[in-house]
Short mmCIF file of C-alpha atoms in Angstrom, two decimals:
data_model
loop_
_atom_site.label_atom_id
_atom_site.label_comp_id
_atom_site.label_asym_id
_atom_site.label_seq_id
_atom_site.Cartn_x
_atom_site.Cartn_y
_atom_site.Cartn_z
CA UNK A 1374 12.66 -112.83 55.60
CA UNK A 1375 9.64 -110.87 56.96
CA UNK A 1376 7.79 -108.36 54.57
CA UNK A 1377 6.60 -105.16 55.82
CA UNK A 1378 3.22 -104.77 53.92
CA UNK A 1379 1.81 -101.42 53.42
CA UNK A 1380 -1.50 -100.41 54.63
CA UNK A 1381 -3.14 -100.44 51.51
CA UNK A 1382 -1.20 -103.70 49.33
CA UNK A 1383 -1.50 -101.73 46.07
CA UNK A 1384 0.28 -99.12 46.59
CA UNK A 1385 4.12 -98.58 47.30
CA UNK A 1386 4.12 -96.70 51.13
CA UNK A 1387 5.28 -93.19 51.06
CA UNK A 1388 8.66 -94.45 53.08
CA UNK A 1389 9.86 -96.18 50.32
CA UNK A 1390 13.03 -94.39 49.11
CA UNK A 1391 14.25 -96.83 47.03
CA UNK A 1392 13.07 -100.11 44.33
CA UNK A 1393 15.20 -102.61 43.49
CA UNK A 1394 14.60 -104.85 40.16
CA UNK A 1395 15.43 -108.62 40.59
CA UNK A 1396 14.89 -110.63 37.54
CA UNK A 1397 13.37 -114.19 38.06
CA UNK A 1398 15.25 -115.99 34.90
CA UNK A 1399 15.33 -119.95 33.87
CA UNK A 1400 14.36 -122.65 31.39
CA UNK A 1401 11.06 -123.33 29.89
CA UNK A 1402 8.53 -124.50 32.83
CA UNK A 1403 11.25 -124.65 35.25
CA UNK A 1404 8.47 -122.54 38.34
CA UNK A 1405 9.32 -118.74 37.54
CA UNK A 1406 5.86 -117.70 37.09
CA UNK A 1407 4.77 -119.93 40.74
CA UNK A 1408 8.15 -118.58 42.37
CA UNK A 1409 6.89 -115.21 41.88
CA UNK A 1410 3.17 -115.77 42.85
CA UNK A 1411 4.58 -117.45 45.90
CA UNK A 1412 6.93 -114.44 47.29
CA UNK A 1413 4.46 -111.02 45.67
CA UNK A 1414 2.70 -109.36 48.13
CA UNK A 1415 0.69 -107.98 45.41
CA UNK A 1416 -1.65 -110.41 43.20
CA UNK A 1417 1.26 -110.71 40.39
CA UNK A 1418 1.07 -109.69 36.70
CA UNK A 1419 1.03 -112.87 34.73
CA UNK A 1420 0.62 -113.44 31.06
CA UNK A 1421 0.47 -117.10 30.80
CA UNK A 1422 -1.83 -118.28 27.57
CA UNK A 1423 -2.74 -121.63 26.74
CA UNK A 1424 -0.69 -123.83 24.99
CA UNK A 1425 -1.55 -124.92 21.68
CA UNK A 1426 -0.75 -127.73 18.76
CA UNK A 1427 1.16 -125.09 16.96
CA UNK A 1428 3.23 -124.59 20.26
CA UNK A 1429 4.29 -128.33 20.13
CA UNK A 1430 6.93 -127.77 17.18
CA UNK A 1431 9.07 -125.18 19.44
CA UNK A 1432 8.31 -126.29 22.96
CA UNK A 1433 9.70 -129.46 24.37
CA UNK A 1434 7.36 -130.78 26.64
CA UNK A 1435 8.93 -134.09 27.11
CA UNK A 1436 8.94 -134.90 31.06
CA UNK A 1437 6.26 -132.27 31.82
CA UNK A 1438 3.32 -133.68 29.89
CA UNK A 1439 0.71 -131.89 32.57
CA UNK A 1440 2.28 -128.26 31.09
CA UNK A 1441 -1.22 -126.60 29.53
CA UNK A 1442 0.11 -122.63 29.66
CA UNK A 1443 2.98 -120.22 29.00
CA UNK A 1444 4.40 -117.65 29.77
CA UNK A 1445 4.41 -115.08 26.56
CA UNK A 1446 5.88 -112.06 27.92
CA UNK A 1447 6.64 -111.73 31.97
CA UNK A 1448 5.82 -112.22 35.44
CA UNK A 1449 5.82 -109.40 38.03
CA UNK A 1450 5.64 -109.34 42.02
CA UNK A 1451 6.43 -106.96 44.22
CA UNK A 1452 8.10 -107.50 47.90
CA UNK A 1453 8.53 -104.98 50.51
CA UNK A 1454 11.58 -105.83 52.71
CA UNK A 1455 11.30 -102.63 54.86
CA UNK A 1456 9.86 -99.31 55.77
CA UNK A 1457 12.61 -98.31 52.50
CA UNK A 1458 13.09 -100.82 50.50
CA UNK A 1459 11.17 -102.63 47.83
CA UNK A 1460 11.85 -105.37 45.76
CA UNK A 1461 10.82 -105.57 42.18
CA UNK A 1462 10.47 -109.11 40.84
CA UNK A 1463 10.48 -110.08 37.19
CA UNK A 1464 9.95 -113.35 35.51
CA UNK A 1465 11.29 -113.77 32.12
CA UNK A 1466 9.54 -116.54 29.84
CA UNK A 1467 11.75 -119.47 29.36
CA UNK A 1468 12.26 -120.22 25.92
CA UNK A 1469 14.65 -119.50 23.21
CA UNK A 1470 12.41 -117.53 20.64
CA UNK A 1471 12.13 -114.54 23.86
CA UNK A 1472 15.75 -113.92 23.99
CA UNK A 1473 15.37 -110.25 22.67
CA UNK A 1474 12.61 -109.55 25.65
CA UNK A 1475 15.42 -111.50 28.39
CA UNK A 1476 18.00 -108.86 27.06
CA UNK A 1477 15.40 -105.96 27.31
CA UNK A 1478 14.94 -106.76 30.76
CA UNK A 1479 18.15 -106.35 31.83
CA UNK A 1480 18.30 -103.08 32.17
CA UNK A 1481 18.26 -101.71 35.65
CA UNK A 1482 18.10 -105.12 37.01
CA UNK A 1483 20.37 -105.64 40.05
CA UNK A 1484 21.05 -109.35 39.69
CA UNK A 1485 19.20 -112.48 39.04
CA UNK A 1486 17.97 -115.34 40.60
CA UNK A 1487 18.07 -118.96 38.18
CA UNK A 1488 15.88 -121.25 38.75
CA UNK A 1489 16.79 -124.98 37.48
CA UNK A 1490 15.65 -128.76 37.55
CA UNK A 1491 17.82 -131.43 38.02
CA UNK A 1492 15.93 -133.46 35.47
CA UNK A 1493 17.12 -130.74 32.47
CA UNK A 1494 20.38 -128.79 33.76
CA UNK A 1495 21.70 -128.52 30.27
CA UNK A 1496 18.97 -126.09 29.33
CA UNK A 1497 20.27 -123.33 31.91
CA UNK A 1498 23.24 -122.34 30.05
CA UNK A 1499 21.98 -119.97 27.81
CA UNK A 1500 20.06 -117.58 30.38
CA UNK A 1501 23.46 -118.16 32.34
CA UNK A 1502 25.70 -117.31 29.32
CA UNK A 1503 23.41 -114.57 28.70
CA UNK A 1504 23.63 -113.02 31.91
CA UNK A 1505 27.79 -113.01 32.27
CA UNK A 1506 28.01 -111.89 29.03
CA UNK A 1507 25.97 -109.05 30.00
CA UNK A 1508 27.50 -108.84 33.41
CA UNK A 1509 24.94 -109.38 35.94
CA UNK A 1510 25.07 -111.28 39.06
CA UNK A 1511 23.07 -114.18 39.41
CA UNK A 1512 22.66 -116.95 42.12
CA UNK A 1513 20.96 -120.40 41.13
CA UNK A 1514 18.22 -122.27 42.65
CA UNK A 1515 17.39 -125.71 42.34
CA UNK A 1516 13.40 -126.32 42.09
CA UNK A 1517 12.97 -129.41 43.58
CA UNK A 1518 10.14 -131.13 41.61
CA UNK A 1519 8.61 -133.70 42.97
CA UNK A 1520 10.14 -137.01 41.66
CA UNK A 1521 13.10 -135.12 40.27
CA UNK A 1522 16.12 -137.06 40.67
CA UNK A 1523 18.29 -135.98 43.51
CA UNK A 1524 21.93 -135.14 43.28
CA UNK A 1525 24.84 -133.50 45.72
CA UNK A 1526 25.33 -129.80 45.58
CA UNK A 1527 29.05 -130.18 44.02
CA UNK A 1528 27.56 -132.23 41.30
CA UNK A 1529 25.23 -129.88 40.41
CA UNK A 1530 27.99 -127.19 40.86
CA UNK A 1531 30.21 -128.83 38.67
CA UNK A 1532 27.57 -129.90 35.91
CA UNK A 1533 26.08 -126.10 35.90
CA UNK A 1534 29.75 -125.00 35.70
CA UNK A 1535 29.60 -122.60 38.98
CA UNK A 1536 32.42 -120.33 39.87
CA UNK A 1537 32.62 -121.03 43.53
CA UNK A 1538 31.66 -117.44 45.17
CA UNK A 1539 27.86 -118.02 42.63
CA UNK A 1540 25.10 -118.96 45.69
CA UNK A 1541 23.45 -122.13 44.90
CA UNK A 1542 20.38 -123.55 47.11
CA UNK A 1543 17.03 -125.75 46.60
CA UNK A 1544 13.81 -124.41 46.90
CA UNK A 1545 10.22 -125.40 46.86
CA UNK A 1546 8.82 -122.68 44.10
CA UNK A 1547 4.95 -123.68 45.65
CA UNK A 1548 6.84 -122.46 49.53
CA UNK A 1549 6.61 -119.13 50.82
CA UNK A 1550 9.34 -119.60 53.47
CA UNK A 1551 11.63 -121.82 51.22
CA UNK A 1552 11.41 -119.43 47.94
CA UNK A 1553 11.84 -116.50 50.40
CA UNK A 1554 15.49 -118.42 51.52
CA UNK A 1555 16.30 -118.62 47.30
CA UNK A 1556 15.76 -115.14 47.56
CA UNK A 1557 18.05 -114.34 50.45
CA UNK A 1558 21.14 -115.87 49.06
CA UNK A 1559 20.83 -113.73 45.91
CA UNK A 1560 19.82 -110.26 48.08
CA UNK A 1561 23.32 -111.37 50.25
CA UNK A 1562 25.68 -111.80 47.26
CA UNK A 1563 24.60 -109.14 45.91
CA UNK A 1564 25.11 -106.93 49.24
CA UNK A 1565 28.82 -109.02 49.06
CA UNK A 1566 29.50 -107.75 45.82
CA UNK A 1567 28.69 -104.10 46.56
CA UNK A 1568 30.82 -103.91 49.65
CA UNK A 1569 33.83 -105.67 47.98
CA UNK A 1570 33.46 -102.73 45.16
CA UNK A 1571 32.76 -100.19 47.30
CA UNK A 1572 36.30 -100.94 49.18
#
């Protein structure tokens, strides 16, 4: 998917007629706030702080030991896809205690892009509840860690509990071109969707 910067990366060209909001959505330290980093075209908002003794009572860091920072309220990016069209990215923090702020950021969103680990599956299903009960499309993307175990798409399917038209790929969060593919499948069911509505 080739961007079309602007001449000056700050700033939104006067061509653009319309912004769509994508929401970047998954577990704790599952590669939001990298995935977005990877795909802005902008130098991303972040709002990581470090993580601190008093974190360790409500953060489960078991299997990602080398996790020193959080997310506390969101990650944003920005993608141009053409002369028209901008993309909007927002990363929502991954744990439980920001549910309110994952339900605030709903609004206006388009659809959402999941990112998951094999090593932790399980703790997808409330950002996935939370986004059918709310109604937006989503598509799912398995961050392949390094040393994460490695299992066939219909078993991850089945254990994530997919209906079968929900896009599922792997992605390298740290890779341009491979985050930019995670991407794609959501933009394309999302284009499905409308055209199937529309008629």
């Amino acid at each position: 998917m080739g961007s079309a910067p602007v001449s000056d990366p700050v700033y939104v060209a006067d061509t653009v007629t319309t912004a769509v909001k994508i929401l970047v959505v998954g577990h704790f330290a599952v590669g939001k706030t990298t995935f977005v980093g990877t795909l802005s075209e902008i130098r991303p908002l972040r709002t990581e702080e470090t993580m601190t003794q008093a974190g360790e009572l409500v953060d489960d860091l078991a299997g990602i030991p080398n996790k020193t920072t959080t997310t506390v309220a969101m990650d944003f990016g920005r993608l141009t896809l053409s002369e028209s069209l901008v993309l909007y990215l927002f990363g929502a923090p991954g744990q439980k205690r920001f549910t309110q702020l994952w339900k605030d950021m709903l609004y206006g969103a388009l659809g959402a892009l999941v990112l998951t680990d094999t090593r932790r599956l399980d703790q997808s299903f409330d950002i996935m509840g939370l986004l059918e009960e709310h109604g937006l499309p989503y598509a799912v993307a398995v961050n392949q860690f390094d040393g994460a175990p490695l299992f066939p798409e219909a078993e991850i399917r089945e254990a994530l509990d997919l209906l079968p038209d929900t896009p599922m790929v792997t992605c390298d969060a740290r890779e341009a071109t491979s985050s930019a593919k995670a991407l794609i499948s959501l933009i394309e069911y999302l284009q499905t969707r409308t055209h199937q509505e529309q008629g």
